[in-house]
Structure formats: structure tokens, C-alpha cells
């Protein structure tokens, strides 16, 4: 695969900032580990990478500035709305999102379910704060824009670009608490890699079943809780959730990270059956890795929860009003 032709106009790309370690600053000595995520604005991150100017005409927008452990449905909604706002404009080729690593895989999968799949949306992040002497954010940002600007990225949909590797939103997971190679696509493997200035794609992006889903209205996000099957799991948590009138909104779904091939302690299983009999949707993934077969595409438990949230919200009233269409017209 080659680099984009230098005779073309540079692609227009919007970089949306949401925070994370990539926008984090050290609280003291930059060689020490302590730092605060989500401090610097996206404009400041872009300034650190002058080479971006040779790849694309960049526009920046700050959507949020948080530690992604604190991600909310409201920020997800705002992010999806802003990405859509930009992507429907014919002159915009792609969006890049800077994000924290902790919930990157959830945000990426959520976006892959609510956005049309043609124009690229590339999430990136960093394991070291922007003030670290060996910060990984600038290179990741450059790589993310390189992928977003590449003509062959059209049709990739939502991907994550980290440490020179391109991961599909469905497959990517954070697997290290400290290494810069912190992400993996597991046994399915990544979509491709950046080799020097080139993008090398190894396989097609997976198509998301049933999408794009509509964005839920603020009051239509259901409650879907995530449990694990562990030694001693006796279903008490499920019974508490069902019987507590203070749980708001009412429990609509349960996802279990089961053991092995998706097995569940018999006491927890009985509690789940009681929940299902009361109309709660129950889904089981595995703590170990993708389950083979079945209807859920081998999704991890956190991603199965994202899908279930959107499936359940689609049956809730009221729906959101249709997305705004800019005067410039719809691109596709
Ligand atoms: C976060 O997820 O916002 C903090 C951790 C990180 O970005 O590595």
C-alpha cells in the first residue's frame, strides 16, 4: 500500500479531544509515575506534533477532558453527535479521537455501533502522560492521523491505532496496565500496521451486525449491569438489584463474564433465570476470551454490555430527534 499522492489537496481531518493519559500531565518530577489524566487541551497535543501538517489539514475540537474511567453515557452521546456532525460534511475525510486507554475499547465499540461505517473514525491514546520524557502520545497521534488520512482507510469504520498497530473496534482490548504495547486484538489479530509512512492492511474490518443503532435519548439509556462468575458467586447481587426499588433506572439487562466457555455457577444461574423471568435480558460472555459460535460475535463482556445497552434503548421511548444535517449536505 502506498502513501497518499502529494498532488492531491490535503485531506481535512477533525481531531476531537476527550482527555486520557495522552492529555495527562505529571504532578511532579516528569520522570516519576504520578500524573493527572485529561489536563491538556487537544490543541496543545496537536502543537507537539508539527509533522501532522504534512499529512492533513487539521481542525480540533474539545468534546471532554476526563480520565476515561469516568466515562459517561452523556459524553458518549456528545462525542457521537460531534463525530456525525463532522462526518456528514463532504469536505471532511475522517475524525480522530484522543481518549484514555481505560475505556477506549468500549467507546470505540459504542461508536462503531452508532456511526455509519464508511468514513474512518480513528481512536488513539497513550500509556504515558504528555509531560513524560518518553511520551508515546505524539507518535500515536501522528499514526492515527496517518491512518485517517489514508485513501485505503475509507470503509474501515471505527478503528484504534496504538503503538503502530490498527485494531478493529470489535476486537481491541487493553491487556496491560503498564506496557506501551497495551492493546491486543486477541486471537482474531489486528487489521494492520503502520510501516514507516505506509499503512499495511491485513484483513477487512468486521461488519457490525444490526447497526447503525440510533443514539439513545438521555432518559432512554437502560440499566445493564456487568457481573463475573467467580468462586462463591451465589446470585445475591442479582437478587439485590431486582428487589431494590432505589435502583434507577430499573434493571433491564445483565451481562455475565462467565468462566471458561461461558459457564456460570449454578446458584448464580438460578438467580439469572429468575431475572430473565422478570423480563431482564441476560447475556453471557467469557472471562477468558471470545466465545466461539453463538449470536454475539465472540464479544467480550464489556462490549456485549455496550451492544445490549443500545439494543434495549432502541425499544425504549422516547427516541432522540433525528441528527442535524449541515447546510453543506450529506456526504453519502
Ligand atoms: C484514562 O483512561 O483516561 C487514564 C489512563 C490512560 O489513558 O492510560
Short mmCIF file of C-alpha atoms and ligand atoms in Angstrom, two decimals:
data_model
loop_
_atom_site.label_atom_id
_atom_site.label_comp_id
_atom_site.label_asym_id
_atom_site.label_seq_id
_atom_site.Cartn_x
_atom_site.Cartn_y
_atom_site.Cartn_z
CA UNK A 1 0.00 0.00 0.00
CA UNK A 2 1.37 3.44 -0.87
CA UNK A 3 1.20 6.84 0.77
CA UNK A 4 -1.43 9.38 -0.40
CA UNK A 5 -0.45 11.20 -3.59
CA UNK A 6 1.28 14.52 -2.89
CA UNK A 7 -0.54 16.15 -5.85
CA UNK A 8 -3.94 15.94 -4.11
CA UNK A 9 -5.35 18.55 -1.74
CA UNK A 10 -4.52 17.54 1.81
CA UNK A 11 -7.36 15.60 3.44
CA UNK A 12 -9.37 17.50 6.06
CA UNK A 13 -9.45 15.72 9.37
CA UNK A 14 -11.08 16.72 12.65
CA UNK A 15 -9.31 15.72 15.86
CA UNK A 16 -11.66 15.55 18.83
CA UNK A 17 -10.18 15.53 22.34
CA UNK A 18 -11.77 13.66 25.23
CA UNK A 19 -8.87 13.51 27.73
CA UNK A 20 -6.93 10.49 28.97
CA UNK A 21 -3.26 9.99 29.75
CA UNK A 22 -2.41 11.26 26.28
CA UNK A 23 -3.60 14.64 27.63
CA UNK A 24 -2.18 13.99 31.11
CA UNK A 25 0.49 15.96 32.93
CA UNK A 26 2.88 14.85 35.64
CA UNK A 27 2.07 16.17 39.06
CA UNK A 28 5.75 16.46 39.98
CA UNK A 29 9.01 15.18 38.56
CA UNK A 30 8.25 14.07 34.95
CA UNK A 31 10.46 11.01 35.38
CA UNK A 32 8.19 9.75 38.19
CA UNK A 33 4.94 7.87 37.57
CA UNK A 34 2.38 10.23 39.24
CA UNK A 35 0.23 12.23 36.83
CA UNK A 36 -3.29 13.50 36.22
CA UNK A 37 -5.15 12.36 33.09
CA UNK A 38 -7.21 14.75 30.97
CA UNK A 39 -5.47 18.07 31.65
CA UNK A 40 -4.14 19.42 28.33
CA UNK A 41 -6.45 20.53 25.56
CA UNK A 42 -6.38 18.85 22.17
CA UNK A 43 -4.83 21.97 20.57
CA UNK A 44 -1.83 21.57 22.88
CA UNK A 45 -1.45 17.91 21.87
CA UNK A 46 -1.52 18.83 18.18
CA UNK A 47 1.16 21.51 18.66
CA UNK A 48 3.57 18.84 19.89
CA UNK A 49 3.37 17.05 16.51
CA UNK A 50 4.35 19.52 13.76
CA UNK A 51 4.62 16.66 11.23
CA UNK A 52 0.82 16.42 11.23
CA UNK A 53 0.77 19.44 8.92
CA UNK A 54 2.32 17.38 6.12
CA UNK A 55 -0.42 14.73 6.37
CA UNK A 56 -3.66 16.66 6.62
CA UNK A 57 -5.43 19.93 7.22
CA UNK A 58 -6.42 19.54 10.84
CA UNK A 59 -9.26 21.09 12.77
CA UNK A 60 -9.54 20.49 16.53
CA UNK A 61 -12.48 20.26 18.89
CA UNK A 62 -12.54 19.58 22.62
CA UNK A 63 -15.52 17.35 23.46
CA UNK A 64 -14.50 16.48 27.04
CA UNK A 65 -11.35 16.30 29.13
CA UNK A 66 -11.63 13.41 31.53
CA UNK A 67 -9.97 10.32 32.86
CA UNK A 68 -11.76 7.68 30.80
CA UNK A 69 -12.53 5.59 33.90
CA UNK A 70 -15.15 8.33 34.47
CA UNK A 71 -16.73 7.96 31.02
CA UNK A 72 -20.49 8.59 30.96
CA UNK A 73 -23.34 7.98 28.53
CA UNK A 74 -23.69 11.78 28.24
CA UNK A 75 -20.09 12.12 26.98
CA UNK A 76 -20.57 9.16 24.62
CA UNK A 77 -23.67 10.82 23.21
CA UNK A 78 -21.97 14.19 22.78
CA UNK A 79 -18.96 12.53 21.13
CA UNK A 80 -21.09 10.56 18.67
CA UNK A 81 -23.10 13.67 17.82
CA UNK A 82 -19.97 15.71 17.15
CA UNK A 83 -18.35 12.97 15.04
CA UNK A 84 -21.54 12.68 12.99
CA UNK A 85 -21.73 16.45 12.66
CA UNK A 86 -18.29 16.45 11.05
CA UNK A 87 -18.50 13.28 9.00
CA UNK A 88 -21.67 14.24 7.16
CA UNK A 89 -19.76 17.18 5.68
CA UNK A 90 -18.40 16.12 2.28
CA UNK A 91 -15.16 18.05 2.81
CA UNK A 92 -14.24 16.11 5.96
CA UNK A 93 -12.42 12.85 5.29
CA UNK A 94 -12.22 11.39 8.79
CA UNK A 95 -12.24 12.02 12.53
CA UNK A 96 -9.51 11.18 15.02
CA UNK A 97 -10.36 10.94 18.72
CA UNK A 98 -7.86 11.24 21.56
CA UNK A 99 -9.06 9.17 24.52
CA UNK A 100 -7.94 7.45 27.71
CA UNK A 101 -6.80 3.86 27.42
CA UNK A 102 -9.01 2.53 30.23
CA UNK A 103 -12.36 2.56 28.41
CA UNK A 104 -11.06 3.08 24.87
CA UNK A 105 -12.39 -0.30 23.72
CA UNK A 106 -15.89 0.49 24.99
CA UNK A 107 -16.05 3.93 23.37
CA UNK A 108 -14.68 2.55 20.11
CA UNK A 109 -17.23 -0.26 20.03
CA UNK A 110 -20.08 2.10 21.00
CA UNK A 111 -19.13 4.43 18.13
CA UNK A 112 -18.88 1.51 15.71
CA UNK A 113 -22.50 0.64 16.53
CA UNK A 114 -23.95 4.14 16.11
CA UNK A 115 -21.92 5.58 13.21
CA UNK A 116 -22.18 4.75 9.53
CA UNK A 117 -19.17 2.58 8.63
CA UNK A 118 -17.74 4.33 5.58
CA UNK A 119 -15.64 7.30 6.76
CA UNK A 120 -12.82 6.38 9.14
CA UNK A 121 -13.00 7.22 12.82
CA UNK A 122 -9.66 6.56 14.48
CA UNK A 123 -9.23 6.48 18.25
CA UNK A 124 -5.85 6.81 19.84
CA UNK A 125 -4.45 7.08 23.35
CA UNK A 126 -1.22 6.85 25.31
CA UNK A 127 0.15 4.96 28.26
CA UNK A 128 2.49 7.77 29.30
CA UNK A 129 1.43 11.33 30.07
CA UNK A 130 2.20 14.15 27.65
CA UNK A 131 4.87 15.52 30.01
CA UNK A 132 6.82 12.23 30.20
CA UNK A 133 10.29 12.37 28.64
CA UNK A 134 9.42 9.28 26.60
CA UNK A 135 5.75 10.13 25.93
CA UNK A 136 4.06 7.76 23.46
CA UNK A 137 1.12 10.08 22.68
CA UNK A 138 2.73 12.21 19.92
CA UNK A 139 3.70 9.17 17.82
CA UNK A 140 0.28 7.57 18.38
CA UNK A 141 -1.44 10.79 17.32
CA UNK A 142 0.71 11.01 14.19
CA UNK A 143 -0.04 7.35 13.37
CA UNK A 144 -3.77 7.86 13.95
CA UNK A 145 -3.87 10.83 11.57
CA UNK A 146 -1.77 8.89 9.05
CA UNK A 147 -4.37 6.11 9.05
CA UNK A 148 -7.32 8.54 8.98
CA UNK A 149 -5.80 10.42 6.02
CA UNK A 150 -5.02 7.31 4.02
CA UNK A 151 -7.28 6.69 0.99
CA UNK A 152 -7.47 2.99 1.81
CA UNK A 153 -8.85 3.72 5.27
CA UNK A 154 -12.21 4.53 3.62
CA UNK A 155 -14.61 1.80 4.73
CA UNK A 156 -12.59 0.81 7.79
CA UNK A 157 -15.18 2.37 10.11
CA UNK A 158 -14.09 2.78 13.72
CA UNK A 159 -10.56 1.61 14.48
CA UNK A 160 -8.00 2.14 17.23
CA UNK A 161 -4.41 2.98 16.33
CA UNK A 162 -1.92 2.34 19.10
CA UNK A 163 1.80 1.63 19.04
CA UNK A 164 1.80 1.38 15.23
CA UNK A 165 -0.99 -1.22 15.12
CA UNK A 166 -4.52 -0.83 13.69
CA UNK A 167 -7.20 -2.64 15.69
CA UNK A 168 -10.90 -3.14 14.85
CA UNK A 169 -13.25 -1.62 17.43
CA UNK A 170 -14.92 -5.01 17.93
CA UNK A 171 -11.71 -6.88 18.70
CA UNK A 172 -9.45 -4.46 20.58
CA UNK A 173 -8.86 -4.80 24.33
CA UNK A 174 -6.47 -3.28 26.82
CA UNK A 175 -4.27 -6.08 28.10
CA UNK A 176 -1.51 -4.35 30.05
CA UNK A 177 -1.64 -1.91 32.94
CA UNK A 178 1.82 -0.51 32.19
CA UNK A 179 3.38 -1.52 28.82
CA UNK A 180 3.20 0.85 25.84
CA UNK A 181 2.10 -2.17 23.77
CA UNK A 182 -1.01 -2.18 25.93
CA UNK A 183 -3.60 -3.31 23.36
CA UNK A 184 -4.35 -6.55 21.57
CA UNK A 185 -6.95 -7.83 19.14
CA UNK A 186 -6.69 -11.28 20.71
CA UNK A 187 -6.92 -14.39 18.57
CA UNK A 188 -8.55 -12.51 15.67
CA UNK A 189 -5.48 -10.32 15.32
CA UNK A 190 -5.21 -6.65 14.30
CA UNK A 191 -6.42 -5.19 10.99
CA UNK A 192 -3.00 -3.91 10.03
CA UNK A 193 0.02 -1.88 10.97
CA UNK A 194 1.87 1.28 10.12
CA UNK A 195 5.14 0.52 8.46
CA UNK A 196 7.26 3.65 8.17
CA UNK A 197 4.97 6.06 6.34
CA UNK A 198 2.74 3.35 4.91
CA UNK A 199 -0.42 1.66 6.07
CA UNK A 200 -0.40 -2.11 5.63
CA UNK A 201 -3.82 -3.72 5.99
CA UNK A 202 -4.01 -7.47 6.55
CA UNK A 203 -7.74 -8.05 6.66
CA UNK A 204 -11.12 -6.37 6.19
CA UNK A 205 -12.79 -4.57 9.09
CA UNK A 206 -15.56 -6.69 10.63
CA UNK A 207 -19.08 -5.56 9.76
CA UNK A 208 -21.22 -4.69 12.78
CA UNK A 209 -24.47 -6.64 12.90
CA UNK A 210 -27.69 -4.60 13.10
CA UNK A 211 -26.04 -1.15 13.08
CA UNK A 212 -26.07 1.65 12.99
CA UNK A 213 -28.24 1.90 16.12
CA UNK A 214 -29.91 5.20 16.94
CA UNK A 215 -28.35 7.24 19.70
CA UNK A 216 -30.49 6.84 22.83
CA UNK A 217 -32.13 9.97 24.26
CA UNK A 218 -30.66 10.88 27.68
CA UNK A 219 -33.57 9.32 29.60
CA UNK A 220 -33.67 6.19 27.41
CA UNK A 221 -30.33 4.70 28.46
CA UNK A 222 -31.29 1.50 30.27
CA UNK A 223 -29.51 -0.03 33.26
CA UNK A 224 -27.39 -3.01 32.20
CA UNK A 225 -25.07 -4.36 34.88
CA UNK A 226 -21.96 -6.49 34.42
CA UNK A 227 -21.15 -9.41 36.73
CA UNK A 228 -18.43 -12.05 36.82
CA UNK A 229 -18.72 -15.72 37.57
CA UNK A 230 -16.27 -16.23 40.44
CA UNK A 231 -15.84 -18.75 43.25
CA UNK A 232 -18.71 -18.23 45.66
CA UNK A 233 -20.93 -16.38 43.15
CA UNK A 234 -24.32 -17.14 44.66
CA UNK A 235 -26.61 -14.74 42.81
CA UNK A 236 -27.12 -12.41 45.80
CA UNK A 237 -26.07 -9.39 43.70
CA UNK A 238 -28.72 -10.23 41.12
CA UNK A 239 -31.42 -10.62 43.79
CA UNK A 240 -30.40 -7.28 45.37
CA UNK A 241 -30.58 -5.48 42.01
CA UNK A 242 -34.02 -6.93 41.30
CA UNK A 243 -35.52 -6.24 44.70
CA UNK A 244 -34.11 -2.78 45.40
CA UNK A 245 -36.65 -0.11 44.38
CA UNK A 246 -33.92 2.55 44.60
CA UNK A 247 -32.15 1.10 41.54
CA UNK A 248 -32.77 3.70 38.89
CA UNK A 249 -33.31 3.28 36.04
CA UNK A 250 -34.88 -0.12 36.51
CA UNK A 251 -32.63 -3.05 35.69
CA UNK A 252 -33.17 -4.07 32.04
CA UNK A 253 -30.15 -6.25 31.32
CA UNK A 254 -27.40 -8.34 32.89
CA UNK A 255 -24.16 -9.42 31.26
CA UNK A 256 -22.06 -12.10 32.90
CA UNK A 257 -18.36 -12.63 32.27
CA UNK A 258 -18.66 -16.39 32.65
CA UNK A 259 -15.90 -18.87 33.33
CA UNK A 260 -14.25 -20.94 30.56
CA UNK A 261 -16.65 -21.48 27.68
CA UNK A 262 -19.28 -19.18 29.25
CA UNK A 263 -20.20 -21.28 32.28
CA UNK A 264 -21.93 -19.89 35.37
CA UNK A 265 -22.13 -21.11 38.99
CA UNK A 266 -25.43 -22.96 39.41
CA UNK A 267 -26.63 -20.57 42.16
CA UNK A 268 -25.86 -17.51 40.05
CA UNK A 269 -27.52 -19.26 37.12
CA UNK A 270 -30.72 -19.75 39.14
CA UNK A 271 -30.74 -16.05 40.03
CA UNK A 272 -30.20 -15.12 36.36
CA UNK A 273 -33.11 -17.35 35.34
CA UNK A 274 -35.31 -15.58 37.90
CA UNK A 275 -34.19 -12.22 36.47
CA UNK A 276 -34.94 -13.35 32.92
CA UNK A 277 -38.41 -14.49 34.05
CA UNK A 278 -38.99 -10.88 35.21
CA UNK A 279 -38.09 -9.52 31.75
CA UNK A 280 -34.38 -8.77 32.31
CA UNK A 281 -32.25 -9.63 29.23
CA UNK A 282 -29.36 -11.90 30.25
CA UNK A 283 -26.22 -12.40 28.15
CA UNK A 284 -23.16 -14.50 28.93
CA UNK A 285 -19.61 -13.91 27.63
CA UNK A 286 -16.39 -15.45 28.89
CA UNK A 287 -13.71 -14.10 31.24
CA UNK A 288 -11.14 -15.89 29.07
CA UNK A 289 -11.63 -14.66 25.52
CA UNK A 290 -14.05 -14.73 22.59
CA UNK A 291 -16.70 -17.48 22.74
CA UNK A 292 -16.96 -19.47 19.53
CA UNK A 293 -20.33 -19.72 17.77
CA UNK A 294 -23.49 -18.15 19.12
CA UNK A 295 -25.13 -14.86 18.18
CA UNK A 296 -22.78 -12.50 19.96
CA UNK A 297 -19.76 -12.45 17.62
CA UNK A 298 -17.47 -13.60 20.45
CA UNK A 299 -17.76 -10.19 22.09
CA UNK A 300 -16.05 -9.54 25.40
CA UNK A 301 -18.37 -8.92 28.35
CA UNK A 302 -17.80 -5.14 28.32
CA UNK A 303 -18.64 -4.95 24.61
CA UNK A 304 -21.62 -7.27 24.95
CA UNK A 305 -22.91 -4.81 27.56
CA UNK A 306 -22.47 -1.89 25.12
CA UNK A 307 -24.43 -3.76 22.45
CA UNK A 308 -27.17 -4.73 24.90
CA UNK A 309 -27.46 -1.12 26.12
CA UNK A 310 -28.14 0.02 22.56
CA UNK A 311 -30.47 -2.89 21.73
CA UNK A 312 -32.54 -2.22 24.83
CA UNK A 313 -32.52 1.55 24.33
CA UNK A 314 -33.85 1.02 20.81
CA UNK A 315 -37.01 -0.43 22.36
CA UNK A 316 -37.37 2.43 24.89
CA UNK A 317 -39.40 5.59 24.19
CA UNK A 318 -38.82 8.42 23.56
CA UNK A 319 -36.31 8.35 20.71
CA UNK A 320 -33.90 11.17 20.01
CA UNK A 321 -34.87 13.63 17.31
CA UNK A 322 -33.05 12.96 14.01
CA UNK A 323 -29.46 14.20 13.73
CA UNK A 324 -28.90 17.69 12.40
CA UNK A 325 -27.86 17.79 8.73
CA UNK A 326 -25.48 20.65 7.99
CA UNK A 327 -26.28 23.01 5.14
CA UNK A 328 -23.30 21.61 3.24
CA UNK A 329 -25.28 18.42 2.65
CA UNK A 330 -24.97 14.76 3.42
CA UNK A 331 -21.79 13.11 2.24
CA UNK A 332 -23.06 9.64 1.50
C1 LIG B 1 -7.64 7.12 31.14
O1 LIG B 1 -8.10 6.08 30.68
O2 LIG B 1 -8.15 8.23 30.92
C2 LIG B 1 -6.43 7.09 32.02
C3 LIG B 1 -5.49 6.02 31.66
C4 LIG B 1 -4.89 6.14 30.29
O3 LIG B 1 -5.27 6.91 29.43
O4 LIG B 1 -3.92 5.36 30.07
#
